[in-house]
PDB file of C-alpha atoms in Angstrom:
ATOM      1  CA  UNK A 296       9.715  -9.014   5.358  1.00 44.00           C
ATOM      2  CA  UNK A 297      10.040 -12.179   7.362  1.00 43.00           C
ATOM      3  CA  UNK A 298      13.512 -11.190   8.674  1.00 45.00           C
ATOM      4  CA  UNK A 299      12.214  -7.448  10.037  1.00 46.00           C
ATOM      5  CA  UNK A 300      12.167  -8.247  13.627  1.00 46.00           C
ATOM      6  CA  UNK A 301       9.526  -7.652  16.044  1.00 46.00           C
ATOM      7  CA  UNK A 302       9.051  -4.402  15.670  1.00 54.00           C
ATOM      8  CA  UNK A 303       6.528  -2.791  13.550  1.00 65.00           C
ATOM      9  CA  UNK A 304       7.518  -1.091  10.362  1.00 78.00           C
ATOM     10  CA  UNK A 305       6.619   2.714   9.894  1.00 94.00           C
ATOM     11  CA  UNK A 306       7.496   2.917   6.701  1.00 97.00           C
ATOM     12  CA  UNK A 307       4.999   4.469   4.041  1.00 97.00           C
ATOM     13  CA  UNK A 308       4.216   4.727   0.691  1.00 97.00           C
ATOM     14  CA  UNK A 309       1.544   7.039  -0.219  1.00 97.00           C
ATOM     15  CA  UNK A 310       0.084   8.717  -4.038  1.00 98.00           C
ATOM     16  CA  UNK A 311      -1.993  11.581  -4.696  1.00 97.00           C
ATOM     17  CA  UNK A 312      -2.895   9.575  -7.719  1.00 97.00           C
ATOM     18  CA  UNK A 313      -3.724   5.959  -7.137  1.00 96.00           C
ATOM     19  CA  UNK A 314      -6.223   5.843  -3.784  1.00 94.00           C
ATOM     20  CA  UNK A 315      -5.611   2.702  -1.572  1.00 95.00           C
ATOM     21  CA  UNK A 316      -8.001   0.373  -2.279  1.00 96.00           C
ATOM     22  CA  UNK A 317      -9.790   2.329  -5.272  1.00 96.00           C
ATOM     23  CA  UNK A 318      -9.692   1.943  -8.487  1.00 97.00           C
ATOM     24  CA  UNK A 319      -6.652   3.521 -10.529  1.00 97.00           C
ATOM     25  CA  UNK A 320      -7.694   6.497 -12.508  1.00 97.00           C
ATOM     26  CA  UNK A 321      -8.209   6.543 -16.396  1.00 95.00           C
ATOM     27  CA  UNK A 322      -5.154   8.283 -17.444  1.00 96.00           C
ATOM     28  CA  UNK A 323      -2.686   6.086 -15.692  1.00 98.00           C
ATOM     29  CA  UNK A 324      -4.116   3.296 -17.774  1.00 97.00           C
ATOM     30  CA  UNK A 325      -1.981   1.934 -20.568  1.00 97.00           C
ATOM     31  CA  UNK A 326      -2.764   3.337 -23.930  1.00 96.00           C
ATOM     32  CA  UNK A 327      -2.865  -0.263 -26.335  1.00 94.00           C
ATOM     33  CA  UNK A 328      -4.282  -3.287 -26.711  1.00 91.00           C
ATOM     34  CA  UNK A 329      -8.049  -1.748 -26.545  1.00 92.00           C
ATOM     35  CA  UNK A 330      -7.067   0.543 -23.457  1.00 94.00           C
ATOM     36  CA  UNK A 331      -7.084   3.872 -23.972  1.00 94.00           C
ATOM     37  CA  UNK A 332      -5.406   5.941 -20.856  1.00 96.00           C
ATOM     38  CA  UNK A 333      -2.589   8.092 -21.162  1.00 97.00           C
ATOM     39  CA  UNK A 334       0.042   5.728 -19.656  1.00 97.00           C
ATOM     40  CA  UNK A 335       1.232   8.157 -16.944  1.00 98.00           C
ATOM     41  CA  UNK A 336       2.856   6.570 -14.008  1.00 98.00           C
ATOM     42  CA  UNK A 337       1.831   8.274 -10.569  1.00 98.00           C
ATOM     43  CA  UNK A 338       3.211  10.119  -8.269  1.00 98.00           C
ATOM     44  CA  UNK A 339       4.488   8.264  -5.661  1.00 98.00           C
ATOM     45  CA  UNK A 340       5.866   9.433  -2.170  1.00 98.00           C
ATOM     46  CA  UNK A 341       7.323   7.824   0.587  1.00 98.00           C
ATOM     47  CA  UNK A 342       8.845   8.405   4.319  1.00 97.00           C
ATOM     48  CA  UNK A 343       9.887   6.689   7.793  1.00 97.00           C
ATOM     49  CA  UNK A 344      12.757   4.742   5.345  1.00 97.00           C
ATOM     50  CA  UNK A 345      14.320   2.245   8.020  1.00 97.00           C
ATOM     51  CA  UNK A 346      17.647   3.098   9.587  1.00 96.00           C
ATOM     52  CA  UNK A 347      20.735   1.854   7.166  1.00 97.00           C
ATOM     53  CA  UNK A 348      18.620   2.512   4.072  1.00 98.00           C
ATOM     54  CA  UNK A 349      21.136   3.120   0.989  1.00 98.00           C
ATOM     55  CA  UNK A 350      19.045   2.623  -2.035  1.00 98.00           C
ATOM     56  CA  UNK A 351      15.558   2.227  -2.862  1.00 98.00           C
ATOM     57  CA  UNK A 352      13.828   0.505  -5.232  1.00 98.00           C
ATOM     58  CA  UNK A 353      10.240   0.388  -6.675  1.00 98.00           C
ATOM     59  CA  UNK A 354       7.719  -1.780  -8.786  1.00 98.00           C
ATOM     60  CA  UNK A 355       4.087  -2.278  -9.611  1.00 98.00           C
ATOM     61  CA  UNK A 356       2.818  -6.002 -10.305  1.00 97.00           C
ATOM     62  CA  UNK A 357      -0.488  -7.368 -11.506  1.00 97.00           C
ATOM     63  CA  UNK A 358      -0.771 -10.923 -10.115  1.00 96.00           C
ATOM     64  CA  UNK A 359      -4.122 -11.239 -11.573  1.00 95.00           C
ATOM     65  CA  UNK A 360      -2.675 -11.615 -15.291  1.00 93.00           C
ATOM     66  CA  UNK A 361      -3.385 -14.998 -16.618  1.00 87.00           C
ATOM     67  CA  UNK A 362       0.302 -15.313 -17.207  1.00 88.00           C
ATOM     68  CA  UNK A 363       0.516 -19.029 -15.895  1.00 83.00           C
ATOM     69  CA  UNK A 364       1.914 -18.207 -12.537  1.00 82.00           C
ATOM     70  CA  UNK A 365       4.091 -15.029 -13.017  1.00 88.00           C
ATOM     71  CA  UNK A 366       1.451 -12.047 -12.838  1.00 94.00           C
ATOM     72  CA  UNK A 367       2.478  -8.936 -15.107  1.00 96.00           C
ATOM     73  CA  UNK A 368       5.187  -6.423 -14.013  1.00 97.00           C
ATOM     74  CA  UNK A 369       4.374  -2.748 -14.720  1.00 98.00           C
ATOM     75  CA  UNK A 370       7.140  -0.779 -13.542  1.00 98.00           C
ATOM     76  CA  UNK A 371      10.348  -1.481 -12.138  1.00 98.00           C
ATOM     77  CA  UNK A 372      12.798   1.186 -10.634  1.00 98.00           C
ATOM     78  CA  UNK A 373      16.108   0.204  -9.437  1.00 97.00           C
ATOM     79  CA  UNK A 374      19.181   2.751  -7.855  1.00 98.00           C
ATOM     80  CA  UNK A 375      17.075   5.019  -6.723  1.00 98.00           C
ATOM     81  CA  UNK A 376      19.474   7.266  -4.259  1.00 98.00           C
ATOM     82  CA  UNK A 377      18.749   7.222  -0.643  1.00 98.00           C
ATOM     83  CA  UNK A 378      17.972  10.773  -0.514  1.00 97.00           C
ATOM     84  CA  UNK A 379      14.905  10.024  -2.549  1.00 97.00           C
ATOM     85  CA  UNK A 380      11.487  11.070  -0.996  1.00 97.00           C
ATOM     86  CA  UNK A 381       9.186   9.976  -4.629  1.00 97.00           C
ATOM     87  CA  UNK A 382       8.775  10.298  -7.953  1.00 98.00           C
ATOM     88  CA  UNK A 383       6.324  12.687  -9.800  1.00 98.00           C
ATOM     89  CA  UNK A 384       3.699  11.789 -11.701  1.00 98.00           C
ATOM     90  CA  UNK A 385       5.228  11.311 -15.160  1.00 98.00           C
ATOM     91  CA  UNK A 386       8.588  10.233 -14.514  1.00 98.00           C
ATOM     92  CA  UNK A 387       8.102   6.733 -15.691  1.00 97.00           C
ATOM     93  CA  UNK A 388       8.837   7.601 -19.147  1.00 97.00           C
ATOM     94  CA  UNK A 389      11.164   5.333 -21.459  1.00 95.00           C
ATOM     95  CA  UNK A 390      14.246   7.453 -21.065  1.00 96.00           C
ATOM     96  CA  UNK A 391      14.069   7.820 -17.683  1.00 95.00           C
ATOM     97  CA  UNK A 392      14.476  11.425 -17.649  1.00 95.00           C
ATOM     98  CA  UNK A 393      12.045  12.130 -15.332  1.00 95.00           C
ATOM     99  CA  UNK A 394      13.965  10.365 -12.259  1.00 97.00           C
ATOM    100  CA  UNK A 395      16.843  10.689 -10.500  1.00 97.00           C
ATOM    101  CA  UNK A 396      20.736  10.439 -11.701  1.00 95.00           C
ATOM    102  CA  UNK A 397      21.880   6.774 -11.496  1.00 95.00           C
ATOM    103  CA  UNK A 398      18.275   5.515 -11.388  1.00 97.00           C
ATOM    104  CA  UNK A 399      17.461   2.554 -13.729  1.00 96.00           C
ATOM    105  CA  UNK A 400      14.355   0.904 -15.154  1.00 97.00           C
ATOM    106  CA  UNK A 401      13.829  -2.379 -16.191  1.00 96.00           C
ATOM    107  CA  UNK A 402      11.799  -3.837 -19.062  1.00 96.00           C
ATOM    108  CA  UNK A 403       8.543  -4.519 -17.652  1.00 96.00           C
ATOM    109  CA  UNK A 404       6.227  -7.282 -19.304  1.00 95.00           C
ATOM    110  CA  UNK A 405       5.200  -4.589 -22.166  1.00 95.00           C
ATOM    111  CA  UNK A 406       8.510  -5.091 -23.049  1.00 95.00           C
ATOM    112  CA  UNK A 407      10.518  -1.937 -22.350  1.00 94.00           C
ATOM    113  CA  UNK A 408      11.559   0.026 -19.871  1.00 96.00           C
ATOM    114  CA  UNK A 409       9.329   2.719 -18.185  1.00 97.00           C
ATOM    115  CA  UNK A 410       5.241   3.212 -16.319  1.00 98.00           C
ATOM    116  CA  UNK A 411       3.174   0.480 -18.444  1.00 97.00           C
ATOM    117  CA  UNK A 412      -0.754   1.031 -17.169  1.00 98.00           C
ATOM    118  CA  UNK A 413      -2.976  -1.476 -16.346  1.00 98.00           C
ATOM    119  CA  UNK A 414      -4.736  -2.937 -18.966  1.00 96.00           C
ATOM    120  CA  UNK A 415      -6.096  -6.060 -17.953  1.00 96.00           C
ATOM    121  CA  UNK A 416      -8.843  -8.366 -20.410  1.00 94.00           C
ATOM    122  CA  UNK A 417     -12.109  -6.583 -21.008  1.00 93.00           C
ATOM    123  CA  UNK A 418     -14.557  -7.796 -18.906  1.00 92.00           C
ATOM    124  CA  UNK A 419     -12.430  -9.702 -16.520  1.00 92.00           C
ATOM    125  CA  UNK A 420     -12.751  -8.973 -12.898  1.00 94.00           C
ATOM    126  CA  UNK A 421     -10.786  -5.853 -11.015  1.00 96.00           C
ATOM    127  CA  UNK A 422      -7.179  -6.492 -11.373  1.00 97.00           C
ATOM    128  CA  UNK A 423      -4.806  -5.901  -8.072  1.00 97.00           C
ATOM    129  CA  UNK A 424      -1.884  -3.614  -8.518  1.00 98.00           C
ATOM    130  CA  UNK A 425       0.993  -3.982  -5.619  1.00 98.00           C
ATOM    131  CA  UNK A 426       2.972  -0.539  -5.551  1.00 98.00           C
ATOM    132  CA  UNK A 427       5.782  -1.394  -3.418  1.00 98.00           C
ATOM    133  CA  UNK A 428       8.897   0.571  -2.751  1.00 98.00           C
ATOM    134  CA  UNK A 429      11.719  -1.113  -1.276  1.00 98.00           C
ATOM    135  CA  UNK A 430      14.315  -0.056   1.235  1.00 98.00           C
ATOM    136  CA  UNK A 431      17.242  -1.625  -0.177  1.00 98.00           C
ATOM    137  CA  UNK A 432      20.564  -1.907   2.192  1.00 98.00           C
ATOM    138  CA  UNK A 433      22.857  -1.690  -1.145  1.00 98.00           C
ATOM    139  CA  UNK A 434      23.995   1.588  -2.735  1.00 97.00           C
ATOM    140  CA  UNK A 435      23.011  -0.211  -6.161  1.00 97.00           C
ATOM    141  CA  UNK A 436      22.166  -3.234  -7.714  1.00 97.00           C
ATOM    142  CA  UNK A 437      24.159  -4.407 -10.666  1.00 91.00           C
ATOM    143  CA  UNK A 438      22.153  -6.293 -13.083  1.00 95.00           C
ATOM    144  CA  UNK A 439      22.677  -6.399 -16.500  1.00 93.00           C
ATOM    145  CA  UNK A 440      21.338  -4.774 -19.131  1.00 87.00           C
ATOM    146  CA  UNK A 441      18.746  -7.412 -20.609  1.00 93.00           C
ATOM    147  CA  UNK A 442      17.783  -8.407 -16.927  1.00 95.00           C
ATOM    148  CA  UNK A 443      14.147  -9.633 -16.728  1.00 95.00           C
ATOM    149  CA  UNK A 444      11.332  -7.704 -14.441  1.00 95.00           C
ATOM    150  CA  UNK A 445      11.587 -10.941 -12.206  1.00 94.00           C
ATOM    151  CA  UNK A 446      15.451 -11.613 -12.064  1.00 96.00           C
ATOM    152  CA  UNK A 447      15.367  -7.798 -10.415  1.00 97.00           C
ATOM    153  CA  UNK A 448      12.415  -8.715  -8.087  1.00 96.00           C
ATOM    154  CA  UNK A 449      14.977 -10.997  -6.673  1.00 97.00           C
ATOM    155  CA  UNK A 450      17.574  -9.111  -6.040  1.00 98.00           C
ATOM    156  CA  UNK A 451      15.207  -6.475  -4.807  1.00 98.00           C
ATOM    157  CA  UNK A 452      13.821  -8.569  -2.721  1.00 97.00           C
ATOM    158  CA  UNK A 453      17.234 -10.228  -1.619  1.00 98.00           C
ATOM    159  CA  UNK A 454      18.226  -6.794  -0.805  1.00 98.00           C
ATOM    160  CA  UNK A 455      15.573  -5.166   1.426  1.00 98.00           C
ATOM    161  CA  UNK A 456      14.993  -3.975   4.480  1.00 97.00           C
ATOM    162  CA  UNK A 457      11.641  -3.103   4.614  1.00 98.00           C
ATOM    163  CA  UNK A 458       9.427  -2.519   1.950  1.00 98.00           C
ATOM    164  CA  UNK A 459       5.810  -0.471   2.194  1.00 98.00           C
ATOM    165  CA  UNK A 460       3.036  -1.116  -0.254  1.00 97.00           C
ATOM    166  CA  UNK A 461      -0.457   0.157  -1.570  1.00 97.00           C
ATOM    167  CA  UNK A 462      -2.964  -1.727  -3.337  1.00 98.00           C
ATOM    168  CA  UNK A 463      -5.257  -0.491  -5.632  1.00 98.00           C
ATOM    169  CA  UNK A 464      -7.579  -2.508  -8.638  1.00 98.00           C
ATOM    170  CA  UNK A 465      -8.206  -1.574 -12.271  1.00 97.00           C
ATOM    171  CA  UNK A 466     -10.919  -2.788 -14.370  1.00 95.00           C
ATOM    172  CA  UNK A 467     -12.795  -2.259 -17.803  1.00 91.00           C
TER     173      UNK A 467
END
């Protein structure tokens, strides 16, 4: 984020399930549209959130999806309490039961809330996936029940103090 000032960020995101710069393992891939994954959300953890963090948001986005420029939103989680330091594997079920109280999932580009794993077209070049955790300056983002992932992304970025990213790839 351009407004962060000159000091280097120490905010970090990690995952025992998604290797930074590597291929996303099969269990985390979507199950449908010709993909045969288990559609399980990966475990994520973060540390060194900046001072003033009041909540966190998570997005998983594929900018390589051929959608006319929008990419593809695979997961959007809002209103994670500032005390949250990660999410366990499988937390991204559609019902949200694996998330901390008060957290909210936005409908993905698959048309449902919750984790929607990678499923690029057969034979395409590997797609890039950004797993991003945002430290926000607000306790809660108030979005309409039918908010799109793009609207959520806009509001997340408008309220971000800092962000940390894992970049991984998937192809089939």
